Coordinates of C-alpha atoms in Angstrom, one line a residue:
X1 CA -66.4 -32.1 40.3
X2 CA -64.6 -34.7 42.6
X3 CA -62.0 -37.0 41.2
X4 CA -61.8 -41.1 41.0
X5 CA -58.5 -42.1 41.3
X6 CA -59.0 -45.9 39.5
X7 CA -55.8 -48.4 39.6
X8 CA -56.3 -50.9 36.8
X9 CA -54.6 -54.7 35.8
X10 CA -55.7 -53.8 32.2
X11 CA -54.9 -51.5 29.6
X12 CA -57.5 -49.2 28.5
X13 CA -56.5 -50.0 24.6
X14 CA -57.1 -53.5 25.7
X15 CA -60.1 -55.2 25.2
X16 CA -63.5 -52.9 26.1
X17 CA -65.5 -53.7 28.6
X18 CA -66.7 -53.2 32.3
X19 CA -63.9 -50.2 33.3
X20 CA -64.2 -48.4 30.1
X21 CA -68.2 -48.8 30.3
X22 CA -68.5 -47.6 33.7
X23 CA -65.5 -45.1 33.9
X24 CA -66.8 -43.1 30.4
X25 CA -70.4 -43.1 32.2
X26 CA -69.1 -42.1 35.5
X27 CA -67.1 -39.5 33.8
X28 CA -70.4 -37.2 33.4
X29 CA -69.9 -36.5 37.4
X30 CA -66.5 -37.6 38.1
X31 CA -63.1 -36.6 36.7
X32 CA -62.0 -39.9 36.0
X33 CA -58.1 -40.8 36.8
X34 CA -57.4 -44.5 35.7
X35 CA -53.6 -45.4 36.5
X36 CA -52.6 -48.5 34.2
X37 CA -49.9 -50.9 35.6
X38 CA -46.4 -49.8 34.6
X39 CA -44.1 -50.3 31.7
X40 CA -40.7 -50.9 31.7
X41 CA -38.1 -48.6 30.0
X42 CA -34.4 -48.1 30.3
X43 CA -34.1 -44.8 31.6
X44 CA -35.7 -42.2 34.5
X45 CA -39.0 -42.9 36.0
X46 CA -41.9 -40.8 34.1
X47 CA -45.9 -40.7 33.7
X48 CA -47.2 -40.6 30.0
X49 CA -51.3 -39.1 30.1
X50 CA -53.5 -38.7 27.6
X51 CA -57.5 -38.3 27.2
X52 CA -59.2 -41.3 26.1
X53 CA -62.6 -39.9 26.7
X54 CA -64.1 -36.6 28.3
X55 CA -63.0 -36.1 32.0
X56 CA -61.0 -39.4 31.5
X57 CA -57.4 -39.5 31.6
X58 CA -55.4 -41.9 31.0
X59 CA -51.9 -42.3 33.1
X60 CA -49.2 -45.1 32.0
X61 CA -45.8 -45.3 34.3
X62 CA -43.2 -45.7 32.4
X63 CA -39.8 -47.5 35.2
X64 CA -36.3 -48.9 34.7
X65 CA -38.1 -52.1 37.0
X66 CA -39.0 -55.2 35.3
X67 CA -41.0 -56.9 37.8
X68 CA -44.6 -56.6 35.8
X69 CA -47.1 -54.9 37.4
X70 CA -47.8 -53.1 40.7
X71 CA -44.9 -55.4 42.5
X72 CA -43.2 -54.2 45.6
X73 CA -40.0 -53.3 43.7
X74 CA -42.1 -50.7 41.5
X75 CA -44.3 -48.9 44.7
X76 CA -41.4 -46.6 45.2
X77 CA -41.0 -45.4 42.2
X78 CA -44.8 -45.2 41.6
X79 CA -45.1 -43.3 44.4
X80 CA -44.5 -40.0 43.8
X81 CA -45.5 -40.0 40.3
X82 CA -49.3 -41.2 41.4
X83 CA -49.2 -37.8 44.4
X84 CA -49.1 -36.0 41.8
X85 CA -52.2 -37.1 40.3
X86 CA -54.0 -36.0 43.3
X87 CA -56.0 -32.5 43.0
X88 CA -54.9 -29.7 45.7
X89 CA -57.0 -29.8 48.6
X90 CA -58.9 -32.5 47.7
X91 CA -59.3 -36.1 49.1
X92 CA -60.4 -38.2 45.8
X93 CA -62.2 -41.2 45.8
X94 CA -59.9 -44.3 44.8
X95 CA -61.1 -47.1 43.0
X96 CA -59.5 -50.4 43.1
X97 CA -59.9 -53.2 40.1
X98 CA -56.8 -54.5 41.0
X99 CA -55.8 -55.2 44.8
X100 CA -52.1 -55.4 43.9
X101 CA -51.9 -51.4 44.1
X102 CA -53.4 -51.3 47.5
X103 CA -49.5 -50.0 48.9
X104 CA -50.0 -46.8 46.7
X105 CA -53.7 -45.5 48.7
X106 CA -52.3 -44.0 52.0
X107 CA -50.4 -40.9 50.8
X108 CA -53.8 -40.3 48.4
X109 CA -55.3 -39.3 51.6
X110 CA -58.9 -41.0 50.1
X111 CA -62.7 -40.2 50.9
X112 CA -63.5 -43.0 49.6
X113 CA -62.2 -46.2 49.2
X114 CA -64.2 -48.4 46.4
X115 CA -63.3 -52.0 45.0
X116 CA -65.3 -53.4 42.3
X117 CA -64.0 -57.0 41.6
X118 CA -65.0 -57.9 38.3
X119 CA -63.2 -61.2 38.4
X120 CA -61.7 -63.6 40.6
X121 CA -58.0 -62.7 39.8
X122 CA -56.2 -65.0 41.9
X123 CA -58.2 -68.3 39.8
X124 CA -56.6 -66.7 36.4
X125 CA -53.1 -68.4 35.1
X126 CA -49.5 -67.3 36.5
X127 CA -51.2 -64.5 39.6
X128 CA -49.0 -62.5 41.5
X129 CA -48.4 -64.2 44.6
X130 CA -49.2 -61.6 47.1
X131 CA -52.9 -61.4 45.6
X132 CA -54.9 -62.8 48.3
X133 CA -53.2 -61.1 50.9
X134 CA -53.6 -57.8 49.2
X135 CA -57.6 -58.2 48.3
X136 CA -58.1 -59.1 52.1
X137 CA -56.3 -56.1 53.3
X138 CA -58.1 -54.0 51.0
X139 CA -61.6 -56.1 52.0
X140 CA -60.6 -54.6 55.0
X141 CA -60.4 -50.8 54.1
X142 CA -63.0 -50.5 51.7
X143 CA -65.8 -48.0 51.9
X144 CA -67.6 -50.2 49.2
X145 CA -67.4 -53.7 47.4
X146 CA -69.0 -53.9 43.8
X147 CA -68.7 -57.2 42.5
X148 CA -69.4 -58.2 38.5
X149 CA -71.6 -61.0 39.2
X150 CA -73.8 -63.3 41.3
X151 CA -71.3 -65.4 41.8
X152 CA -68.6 -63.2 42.9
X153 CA -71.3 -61.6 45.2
X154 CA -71.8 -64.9 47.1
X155 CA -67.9 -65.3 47.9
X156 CA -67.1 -61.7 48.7
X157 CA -70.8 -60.8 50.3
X158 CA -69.7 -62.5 54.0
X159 CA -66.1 -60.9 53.9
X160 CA -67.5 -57.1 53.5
X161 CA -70.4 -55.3 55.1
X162 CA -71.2 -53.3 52.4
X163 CA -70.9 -55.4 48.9
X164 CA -73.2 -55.0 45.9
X165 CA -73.9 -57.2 43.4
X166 CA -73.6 -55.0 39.9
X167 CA -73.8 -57.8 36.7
X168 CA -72.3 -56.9 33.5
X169 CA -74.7 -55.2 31.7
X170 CA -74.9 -53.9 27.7
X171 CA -75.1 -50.8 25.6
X172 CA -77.6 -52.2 23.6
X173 CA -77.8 -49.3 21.2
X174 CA -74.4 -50.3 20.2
X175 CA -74.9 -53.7 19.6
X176 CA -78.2 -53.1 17.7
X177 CA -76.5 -52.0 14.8
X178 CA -76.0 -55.7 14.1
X179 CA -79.2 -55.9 13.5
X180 CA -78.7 -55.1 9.6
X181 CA -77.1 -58.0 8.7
X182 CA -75.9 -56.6 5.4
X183 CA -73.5 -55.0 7.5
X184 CA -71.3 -57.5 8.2
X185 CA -67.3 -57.1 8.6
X186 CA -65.9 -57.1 5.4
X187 CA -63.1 -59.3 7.4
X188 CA -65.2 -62.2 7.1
X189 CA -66.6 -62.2 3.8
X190 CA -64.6 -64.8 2.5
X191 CA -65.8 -67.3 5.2
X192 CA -69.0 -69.4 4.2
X193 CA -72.2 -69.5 6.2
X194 CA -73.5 -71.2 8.7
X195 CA -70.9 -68.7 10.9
X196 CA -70.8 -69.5 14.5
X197 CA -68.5 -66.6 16.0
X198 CA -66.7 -65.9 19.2
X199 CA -65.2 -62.9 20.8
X200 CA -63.8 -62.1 23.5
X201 CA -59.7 -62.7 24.8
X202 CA -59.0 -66.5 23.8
X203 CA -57.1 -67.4 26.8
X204 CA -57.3 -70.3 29.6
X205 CA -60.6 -69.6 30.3
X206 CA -61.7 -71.0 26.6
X207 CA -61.9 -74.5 25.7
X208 CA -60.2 -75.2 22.9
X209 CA -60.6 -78.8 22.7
X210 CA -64.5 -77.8 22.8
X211 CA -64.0 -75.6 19.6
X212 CA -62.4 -78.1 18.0
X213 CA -65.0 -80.5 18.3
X214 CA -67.5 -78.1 17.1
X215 CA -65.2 -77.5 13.8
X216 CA -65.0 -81.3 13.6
X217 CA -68.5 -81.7 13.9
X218 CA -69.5 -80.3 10.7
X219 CA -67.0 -79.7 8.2
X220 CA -69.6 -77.2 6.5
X221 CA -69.7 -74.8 9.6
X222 CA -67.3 -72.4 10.1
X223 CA -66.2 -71.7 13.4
X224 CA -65.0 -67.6 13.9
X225 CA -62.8 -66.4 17.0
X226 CA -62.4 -62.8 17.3
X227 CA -59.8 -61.6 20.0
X228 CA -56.2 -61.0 21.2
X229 CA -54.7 -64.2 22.3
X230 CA -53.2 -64.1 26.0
X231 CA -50.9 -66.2 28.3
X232 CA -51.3 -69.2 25.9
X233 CA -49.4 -69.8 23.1
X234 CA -51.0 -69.2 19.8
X235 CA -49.4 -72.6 18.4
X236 CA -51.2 -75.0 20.8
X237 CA -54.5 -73.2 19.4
X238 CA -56.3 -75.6 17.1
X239 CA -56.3 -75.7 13.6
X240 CA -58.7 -76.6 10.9
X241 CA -59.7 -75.1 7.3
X242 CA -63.3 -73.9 8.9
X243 CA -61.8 -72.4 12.1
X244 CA -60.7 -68.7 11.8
X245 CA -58.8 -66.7 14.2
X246 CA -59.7 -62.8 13.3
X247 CA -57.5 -61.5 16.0
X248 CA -58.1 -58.6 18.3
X249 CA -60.7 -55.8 16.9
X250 CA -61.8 -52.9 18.4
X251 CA -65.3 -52.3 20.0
X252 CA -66.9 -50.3 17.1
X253 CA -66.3 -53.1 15.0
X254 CA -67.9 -55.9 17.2
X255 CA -71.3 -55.3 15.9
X256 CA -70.4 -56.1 12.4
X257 CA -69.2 -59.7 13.0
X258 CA -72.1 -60.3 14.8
X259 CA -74.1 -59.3 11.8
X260 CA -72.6 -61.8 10.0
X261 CA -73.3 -64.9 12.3
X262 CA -75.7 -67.5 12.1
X263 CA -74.9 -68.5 16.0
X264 CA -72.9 -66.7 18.8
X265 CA -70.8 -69.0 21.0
X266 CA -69.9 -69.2 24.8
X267 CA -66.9 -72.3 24.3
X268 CA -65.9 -71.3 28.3
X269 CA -63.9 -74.1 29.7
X270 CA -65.3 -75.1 33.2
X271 CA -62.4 -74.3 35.1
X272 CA -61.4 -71.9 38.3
X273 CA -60.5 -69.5 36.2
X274 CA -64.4 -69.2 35.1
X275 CA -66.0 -70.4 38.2
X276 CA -66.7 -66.8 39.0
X277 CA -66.6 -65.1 35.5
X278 CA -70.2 -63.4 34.4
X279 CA -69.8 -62.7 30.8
X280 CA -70.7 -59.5 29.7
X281 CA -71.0 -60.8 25.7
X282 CA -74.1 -62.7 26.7
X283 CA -75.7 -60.0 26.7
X284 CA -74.2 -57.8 23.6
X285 CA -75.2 -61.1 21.9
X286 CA -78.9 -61.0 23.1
X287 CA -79.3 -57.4 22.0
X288 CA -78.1 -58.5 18.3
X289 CA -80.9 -60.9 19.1
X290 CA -78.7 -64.4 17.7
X291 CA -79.1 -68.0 18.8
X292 CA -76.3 -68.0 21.7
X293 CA -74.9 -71.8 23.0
X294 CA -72.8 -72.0 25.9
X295 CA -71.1 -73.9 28.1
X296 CA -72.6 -74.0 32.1
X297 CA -71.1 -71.1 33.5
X298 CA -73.3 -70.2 37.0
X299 CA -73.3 -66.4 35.9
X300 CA -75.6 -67.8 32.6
X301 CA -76.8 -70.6 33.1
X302 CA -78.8 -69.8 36.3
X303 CA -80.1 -66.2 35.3
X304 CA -80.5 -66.9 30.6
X305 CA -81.1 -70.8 30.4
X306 CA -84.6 -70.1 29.3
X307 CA -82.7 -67.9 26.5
X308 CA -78.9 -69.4 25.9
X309 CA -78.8 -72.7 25.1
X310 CA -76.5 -74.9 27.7
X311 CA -74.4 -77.4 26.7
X312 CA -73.0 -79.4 29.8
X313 CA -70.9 -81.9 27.6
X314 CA -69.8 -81.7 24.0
X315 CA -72.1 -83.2 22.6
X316 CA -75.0 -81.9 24.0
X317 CA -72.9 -78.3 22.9
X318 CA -73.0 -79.5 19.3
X319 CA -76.7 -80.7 19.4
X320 CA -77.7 -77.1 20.6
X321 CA -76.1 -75.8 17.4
X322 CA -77.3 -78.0 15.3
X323 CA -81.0 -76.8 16.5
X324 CA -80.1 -73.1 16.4
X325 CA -79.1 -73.0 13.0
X326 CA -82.3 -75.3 12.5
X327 CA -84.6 -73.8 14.3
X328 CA -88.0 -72.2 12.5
X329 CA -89.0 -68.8 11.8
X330 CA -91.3 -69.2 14.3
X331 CA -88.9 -70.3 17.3
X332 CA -86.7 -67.5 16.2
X333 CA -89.4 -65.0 17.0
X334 CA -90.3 -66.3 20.8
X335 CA -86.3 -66.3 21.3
X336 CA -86.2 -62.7 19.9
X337 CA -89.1 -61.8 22.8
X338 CA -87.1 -63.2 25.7
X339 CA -83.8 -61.7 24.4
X340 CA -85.5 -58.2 24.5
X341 CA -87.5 -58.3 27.9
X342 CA -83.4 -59.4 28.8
X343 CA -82.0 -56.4 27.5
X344 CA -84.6 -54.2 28.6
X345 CA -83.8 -54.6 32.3
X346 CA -80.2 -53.5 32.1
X347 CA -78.1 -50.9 31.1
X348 CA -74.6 -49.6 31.7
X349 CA -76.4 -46.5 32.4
X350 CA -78.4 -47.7 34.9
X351 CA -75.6 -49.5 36.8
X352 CA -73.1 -46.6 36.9
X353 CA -76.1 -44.3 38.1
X354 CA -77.0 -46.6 41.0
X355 CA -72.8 -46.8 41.8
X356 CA -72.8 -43.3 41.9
X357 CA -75.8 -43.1 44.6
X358 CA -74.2 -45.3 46.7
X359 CA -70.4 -43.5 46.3
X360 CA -72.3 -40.7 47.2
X361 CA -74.3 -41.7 49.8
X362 CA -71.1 -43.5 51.9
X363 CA -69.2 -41.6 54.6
X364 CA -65.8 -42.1 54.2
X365 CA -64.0 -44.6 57.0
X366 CA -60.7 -43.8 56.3
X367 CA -59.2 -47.1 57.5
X368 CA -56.3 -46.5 55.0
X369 CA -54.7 -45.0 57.7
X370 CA -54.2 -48.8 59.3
X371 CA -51.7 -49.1 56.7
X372 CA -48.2 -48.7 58.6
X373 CA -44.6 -49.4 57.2
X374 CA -42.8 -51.6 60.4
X375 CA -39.6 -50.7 61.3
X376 CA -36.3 -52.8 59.4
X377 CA -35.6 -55.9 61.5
X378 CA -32.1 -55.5 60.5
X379 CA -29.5 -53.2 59.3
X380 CA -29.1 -55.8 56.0
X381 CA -32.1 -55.1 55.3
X382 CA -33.1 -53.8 51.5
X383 CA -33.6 -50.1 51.4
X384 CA -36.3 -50.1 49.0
X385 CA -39.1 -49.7 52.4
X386 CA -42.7 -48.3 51.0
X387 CA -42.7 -45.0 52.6
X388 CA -46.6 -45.5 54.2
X389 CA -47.7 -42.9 56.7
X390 CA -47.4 -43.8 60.2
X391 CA -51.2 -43.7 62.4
X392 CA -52.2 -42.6 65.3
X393 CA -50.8 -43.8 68.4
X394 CA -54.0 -44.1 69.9
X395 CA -55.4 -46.1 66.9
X396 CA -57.2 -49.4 67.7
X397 CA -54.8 -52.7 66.7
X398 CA -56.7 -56.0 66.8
X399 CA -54.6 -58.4 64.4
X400 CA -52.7 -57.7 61.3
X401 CA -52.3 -58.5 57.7
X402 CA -49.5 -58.8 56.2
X403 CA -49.4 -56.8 52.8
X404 CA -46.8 -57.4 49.8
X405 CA -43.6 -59.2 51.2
X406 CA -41.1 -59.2 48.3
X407 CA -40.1 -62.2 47.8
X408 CA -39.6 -63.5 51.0
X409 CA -43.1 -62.9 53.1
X410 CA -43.7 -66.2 55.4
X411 CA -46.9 -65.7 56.9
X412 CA -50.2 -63.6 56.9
X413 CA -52.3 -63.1 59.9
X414 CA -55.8 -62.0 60.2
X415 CA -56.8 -61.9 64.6
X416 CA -55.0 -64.9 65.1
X417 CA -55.0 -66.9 63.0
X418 CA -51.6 -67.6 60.6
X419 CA -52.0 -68.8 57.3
X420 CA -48.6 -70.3 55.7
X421 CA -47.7 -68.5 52.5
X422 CA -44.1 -70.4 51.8
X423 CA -40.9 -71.1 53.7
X424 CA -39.2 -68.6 55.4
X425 CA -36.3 -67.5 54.1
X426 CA -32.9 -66.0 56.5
X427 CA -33.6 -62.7 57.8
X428 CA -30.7 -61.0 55.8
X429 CA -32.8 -61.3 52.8
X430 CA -36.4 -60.5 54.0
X431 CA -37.8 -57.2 52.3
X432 CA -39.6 -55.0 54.6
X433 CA -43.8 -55.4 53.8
X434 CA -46.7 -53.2 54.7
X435 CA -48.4 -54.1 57.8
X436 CA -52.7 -53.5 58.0
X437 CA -53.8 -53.4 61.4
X438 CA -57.5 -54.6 61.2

């Protein structure tokens, strides 16, 4: 059984959904390796594993570096920890959902090399600067591009030969069990009906001044968020006496609020940090077969208006829930049809099974090997150099990229064109980067 070797920006306690969905169903053929971003601890460097799921394991860093995430300042220390997650005498496939860890693939001596961008990363608050150079260095290597929406597909299809366009999909055997609406989360028994829920992480990518309205709208509905609250600050959230914030709950217990709602919500703001985003809960919500209102997002409105509800102002948001929690038995019954011919077409099953054909299918390129570490510039310069094996001499150079940078990277260069990244600072302070020859 071969390996995946995944590299992931989120926890695998965190919120599930596409890794976890695709990683548990790929584990049936893969032993499944999923390296979460480090976490800072006074003391030596160490990897903490643990099974989350069969043939899926689990690895969490644990380095005296603060810089969050797979920064420059933690690839050294990272780096023997993650060889010796590699299986002797194998080359394992490595699967990026994060292009920040791209400086830790050469020494895993890949078949190969898969990146499946579920969201546009660099459009979310506070990125890591080096994010765009990274992704186009590893557009560059890939074997294969999975992207988590239509959207996505259309801006990465022309920068990779070989992209696929694999939506979010549902288990809609899990979400079925929201169809017995006795069942509803204890949680929420308190709260009066007509329910219109959310959940999902409230972070920039909701628009709060949108739920507000809707609580203001109707004092007699009662507006439920369910989800961890991220890189905003939970006292700039709205407040009202029929909006409830039911924090972060685990998957097993998302069909149960559903249960108990009258209307499922999409309050997306229409921002950059959604212009890309493809929801997987439109779905989940389908197959508990609820009125769903959303905002415009491409990734449903194009594909569900004849099922979701659109709302392109506030207003017309409100006036779609005001007709869903109105609407007759009758209309209930033709939305029911449309939401199961939906669900009917997809599965998570489906979607891993048709990655897997095309892993499979895919000779390895090996252009990992492009990745070279330059020699120092200067004798001031910081030790700290990402030990990246050298390539051939005779390997083919047309242009470079430049990859990571520390804190002091002035350009990046695809061919020949240079593309400004921020004022160069004095040579005695440059860190040594990772050059891509492409």
């Amino acid at each position: 059984m071969s390996t995946i070797i995944v590299f992931c920006h989120l926890r695998w306690d965190f919120v599930f959904q596409r890794p976890q969905h695709l990683l548990t169903r790929l584990a049936k053929h893969y032993k499944i390796v999923l390296v979460e971003e480090p976490i800072h601890h006074d003391g030596e460097s160490f990897m903490r594993t643990r099974e989350v799921a069969p043939n899926v394991t689990v690895c969490q860093p644990h380095t005296p570096v603060q810089q969050p995430g797979f920064h420059d300042d933690q690839i050294p220390l990272l780096q023997p920890m993650i060889a010796k997650l590699v299986p002797e005498n194998e080359d394992p496939i490595v699967w990026f959902y994060t292009p920040m860890a791209l400086p830790l693939l050469p020494q895993l001596h890949a078949s190969v090399v898969v990146y499946d961008c579920m969201d546009e990363l660099s459009a979310f608050k506070n990125p890591p600067r080096q994010l765009l150079q990274r992704e186009t260095a590893l557009l560059n290597i890939a074997d294969l591009v999975f992207t988590g929406g239509p959207s996505l597909y259309e801006a990465k299809r022309t920068r990779h030969a070989n992209a696929h366009c694999f939506s979010s999909s549902v288990d809609a055997q899990h979400f079925a069990h929201a169809l017995e609406r006795a069942g509803s989360h204890p949680d929420q028994a308190d709260i009066p009906h007509p329910r219109l829920g959310f959940y999902g992480v409230i972070d920039e990518r909701l628009d709060t001044d949108l739920v507000a309205q809707v609580a203001d709208a109707n004092p007699d509905w009662h507006v439920v968020l369910v989800g961890p609250v991220v890189k905003i600050d939970p006292a700039q959230l709205p407040q009202r006496p029929n909006l409830h914030y039911l924090g972060q709950r685990s998957y097993d217990e998302l069909p149960k609020f559903l249960a108990g709602w009258d209307v499922c919500l999409m309050p997306f703001a229409l921002n950059e940090a959604t212009r890309f985003i493809s929801p997987t809960k439109v779905l989940e919500y389908m197959a508990a077969e609820l009125p769903i209102v959303s905002t415009a997002i491409r990734d449903v409105e194009q594909p569900y208006s004849h099922v979701v509800a659109i709302g392109h102002t506030p207003e017309e948001f409100i006036a779609h829930c005001k007709a869903a929690l109105a609407q007759t038995p009758e209309q209930t019954v033709q939305m029911v049809e449309k939401m199961r011919k939906v669900v009917a077409n997809t599965s998570w099953e489906t979607t891993a099974s048709r990655m897997r054909a095309l892993i499979d299918g895919t000779t390895p390129s090996r252009k990992y090997a492009r990745l070279t570490t330059p020699e120092p510039v200067a004798e001031t310069q910081a030790p700290n150099v990402n030990p990246l094996r050298t390539p051939a001499s005779n390997a083919p150079k047309v242009g470079s990229v430049m990859v990571g940078g520390g804190a002091a990277a002035a350009a990046y260069q695809v061919g020949d064109e240079a593309v400004p990244e921020r004022k160069q600072m004095q040579a005695s302070s440059v860190k040594p980067v990772i050059k891509l020859d492409v």
